[in-house]
Coordinates of C-alpha atoms in Angstrom, one line a residue:
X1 CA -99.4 -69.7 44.8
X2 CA -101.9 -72.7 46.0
X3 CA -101.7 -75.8 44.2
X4 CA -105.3 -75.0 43.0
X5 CA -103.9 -71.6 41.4
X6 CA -100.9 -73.5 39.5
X7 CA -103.3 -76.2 38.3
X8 CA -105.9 -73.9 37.3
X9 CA -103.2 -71.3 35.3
X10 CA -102.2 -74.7 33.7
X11 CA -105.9 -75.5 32.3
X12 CA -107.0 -71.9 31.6
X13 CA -103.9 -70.8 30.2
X14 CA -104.7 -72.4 26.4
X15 CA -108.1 -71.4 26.9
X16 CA -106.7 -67.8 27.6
X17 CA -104.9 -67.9 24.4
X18 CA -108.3 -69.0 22.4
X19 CA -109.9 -65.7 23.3
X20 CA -107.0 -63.7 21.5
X21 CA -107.3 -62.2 17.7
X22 CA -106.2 -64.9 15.2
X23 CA -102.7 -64.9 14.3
X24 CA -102.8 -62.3 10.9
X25 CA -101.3 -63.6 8.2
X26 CA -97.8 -63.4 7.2
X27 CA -94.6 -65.2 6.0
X28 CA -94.2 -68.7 7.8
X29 CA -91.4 -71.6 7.0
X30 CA -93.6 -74.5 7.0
X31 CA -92.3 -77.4 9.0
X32 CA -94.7 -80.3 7.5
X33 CA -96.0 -83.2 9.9
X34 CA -93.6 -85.2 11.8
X35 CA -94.8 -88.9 12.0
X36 CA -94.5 -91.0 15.2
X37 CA -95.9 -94.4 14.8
X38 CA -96.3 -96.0 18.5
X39 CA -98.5 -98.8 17.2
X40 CA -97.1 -102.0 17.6
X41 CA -98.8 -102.9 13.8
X42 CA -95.5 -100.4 12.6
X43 CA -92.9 -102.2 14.6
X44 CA -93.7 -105.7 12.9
X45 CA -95.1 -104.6 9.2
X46 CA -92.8 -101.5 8.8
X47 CA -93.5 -98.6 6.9
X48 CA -97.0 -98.4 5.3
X49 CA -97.1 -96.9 1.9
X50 CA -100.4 -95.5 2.3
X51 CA -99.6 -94.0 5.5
X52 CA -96.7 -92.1 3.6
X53 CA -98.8 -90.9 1.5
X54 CA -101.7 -89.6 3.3
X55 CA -99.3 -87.6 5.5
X56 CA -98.0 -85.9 2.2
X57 CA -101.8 -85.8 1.0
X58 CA -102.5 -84.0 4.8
X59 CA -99.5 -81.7 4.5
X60 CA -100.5 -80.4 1.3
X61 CA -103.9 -80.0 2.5
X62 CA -102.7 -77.6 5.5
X63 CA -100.2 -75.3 2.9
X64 CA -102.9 -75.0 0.9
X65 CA -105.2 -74.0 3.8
X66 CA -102.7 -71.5 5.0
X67 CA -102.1 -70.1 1.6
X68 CA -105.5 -69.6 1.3
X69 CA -105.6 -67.6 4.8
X70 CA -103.3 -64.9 3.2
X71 CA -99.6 -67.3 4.7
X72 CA -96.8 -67.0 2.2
X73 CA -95.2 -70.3 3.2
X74 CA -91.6 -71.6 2.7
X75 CA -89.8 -75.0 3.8
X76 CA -86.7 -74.8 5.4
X77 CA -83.5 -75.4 3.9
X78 CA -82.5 -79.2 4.3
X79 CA -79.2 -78.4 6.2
X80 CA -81.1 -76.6 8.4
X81 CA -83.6 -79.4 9.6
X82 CA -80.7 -83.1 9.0
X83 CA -80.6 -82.8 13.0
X84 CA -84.0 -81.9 14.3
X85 CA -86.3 -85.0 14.3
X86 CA -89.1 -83.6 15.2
X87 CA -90.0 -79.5 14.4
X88 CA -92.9 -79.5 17.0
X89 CA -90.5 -80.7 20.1
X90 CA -86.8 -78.8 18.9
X91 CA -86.6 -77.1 21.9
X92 CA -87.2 -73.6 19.7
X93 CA -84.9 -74.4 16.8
X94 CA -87.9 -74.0 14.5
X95 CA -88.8 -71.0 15.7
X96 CA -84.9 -69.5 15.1
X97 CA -84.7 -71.3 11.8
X98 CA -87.9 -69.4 10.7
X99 CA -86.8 -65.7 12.1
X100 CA -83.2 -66.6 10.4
X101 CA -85.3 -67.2 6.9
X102 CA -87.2 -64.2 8.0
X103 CA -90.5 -65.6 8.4
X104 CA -93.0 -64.1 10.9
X105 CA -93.8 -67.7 12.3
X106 CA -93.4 -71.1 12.6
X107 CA -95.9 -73.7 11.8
X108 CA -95.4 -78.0 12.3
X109 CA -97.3 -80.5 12.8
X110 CA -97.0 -83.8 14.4
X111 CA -98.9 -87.3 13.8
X112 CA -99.1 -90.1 16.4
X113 CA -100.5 -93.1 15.1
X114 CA -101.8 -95.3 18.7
X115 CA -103.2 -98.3 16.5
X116 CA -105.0 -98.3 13.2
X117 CA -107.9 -97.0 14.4
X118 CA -106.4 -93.8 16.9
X119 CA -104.4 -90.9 15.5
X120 CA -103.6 -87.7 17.5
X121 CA -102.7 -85.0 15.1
X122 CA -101.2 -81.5 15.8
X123 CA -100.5 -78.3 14.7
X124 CA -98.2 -75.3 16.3
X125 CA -98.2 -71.8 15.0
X126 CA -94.1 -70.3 16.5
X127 CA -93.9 -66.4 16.7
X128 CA -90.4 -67.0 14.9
X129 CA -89.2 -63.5 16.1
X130 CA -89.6 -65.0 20.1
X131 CA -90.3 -68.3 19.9
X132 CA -93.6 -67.9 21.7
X133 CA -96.3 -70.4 20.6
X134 CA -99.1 -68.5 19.3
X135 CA -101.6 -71.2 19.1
X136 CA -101.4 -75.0 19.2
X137 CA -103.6 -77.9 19.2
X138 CA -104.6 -81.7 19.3
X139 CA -107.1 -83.3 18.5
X140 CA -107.4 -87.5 18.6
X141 CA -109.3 -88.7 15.3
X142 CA -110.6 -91.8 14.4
X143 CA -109.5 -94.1 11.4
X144 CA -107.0 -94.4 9.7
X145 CA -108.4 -92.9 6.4
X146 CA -107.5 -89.3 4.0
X147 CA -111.1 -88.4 5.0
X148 CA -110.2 -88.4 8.9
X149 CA -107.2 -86.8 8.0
X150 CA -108.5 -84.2 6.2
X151 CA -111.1 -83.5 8.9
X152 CA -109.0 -83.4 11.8
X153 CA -106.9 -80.6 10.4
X154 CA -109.7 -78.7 9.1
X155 CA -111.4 -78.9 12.7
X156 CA -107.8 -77.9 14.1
X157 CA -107.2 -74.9 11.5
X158 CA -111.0 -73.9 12.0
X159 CA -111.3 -74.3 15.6
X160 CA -108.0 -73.8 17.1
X161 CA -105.6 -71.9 15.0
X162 CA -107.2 -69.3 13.6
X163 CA -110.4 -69.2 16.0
X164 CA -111.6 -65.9 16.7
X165 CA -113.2 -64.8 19.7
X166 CA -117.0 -65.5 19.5
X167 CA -119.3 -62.6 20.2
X168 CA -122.6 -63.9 21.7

């Protein structure tokens, strides 16, 4: 294959996977958000309070979101997760603790917090039974506020995740 055709299956092949069927809804172990704060406002004032707190705010908001879309969701067992720092990048182990629960997938998130004014947020959806990753996607928000929060998921959920094909 030309360097063209491996660069251009690497940019069409997410695109590709937009034009499937939304995932239908089903059993999923619910991974939360996994915060990574690269700023270098968290490595001299510590943990914010208020940044706690909107990522359990933001979690909440997604299980509630997925409830709503028909998802019966569980969290995984503590014992399970005490070794995996981050669900999104566990080299599948999400994906084989949700098929060992005997979910249908695997959904985590992931927050990276640039500066007080740059977040990039996440969200994967695991086939738990393969491990394949359904849909996933990213989206850089501004502000560092519940309201950005909230909006940035909701565009992710709406847009990427459970996006249908559009018929023009």
């Amino acid at each position: 294959m030309t360097r063209f055709g491996v660069i251009s299956t690497l940019f069409l092949a997410p695109v590709a996977a937009l034009g499937q069927p939304a995932p239908p809804s089903g059993t999923a172990t619910w991974f939360g958000l996994h915060y990574i704060d690269t700023s270098t406002e968290g490595a001299i004032n510590g943990i914010r309070a208020d940044e706690t707190a909107r990522i359990d705010m933001v979690e909440d908001f997604i299980a509630r979101d997925l409830t709503e879309r028909g998802f019966a969701l569980t969290a995984p067992p503590d014992a399970a997760v005490e070794n995996i720092l981050n669900p999104v990048r566990s080299n599948g182990a999400d994906a084989r603790i949700a098929r060992d629960m005997g979910s249908d997938y695997a959904i985590a998130g992931e927050v990276q917090k640039v500066s007080n004014l740059i977040q990039s947020i996440n969200l994967t959806l695991r086939d738990a039974e393969t491990g394949e990753t359904l849909r996933a996607g990213s989206v850089e928000i501004r502000g560092n506020t519940d309201d950005a929060f909230r909006r940035g998921y909701s565009y992710l959920l709406r847009n990427v995740i459970f996006r249908e094909e559009r018929k023009e």
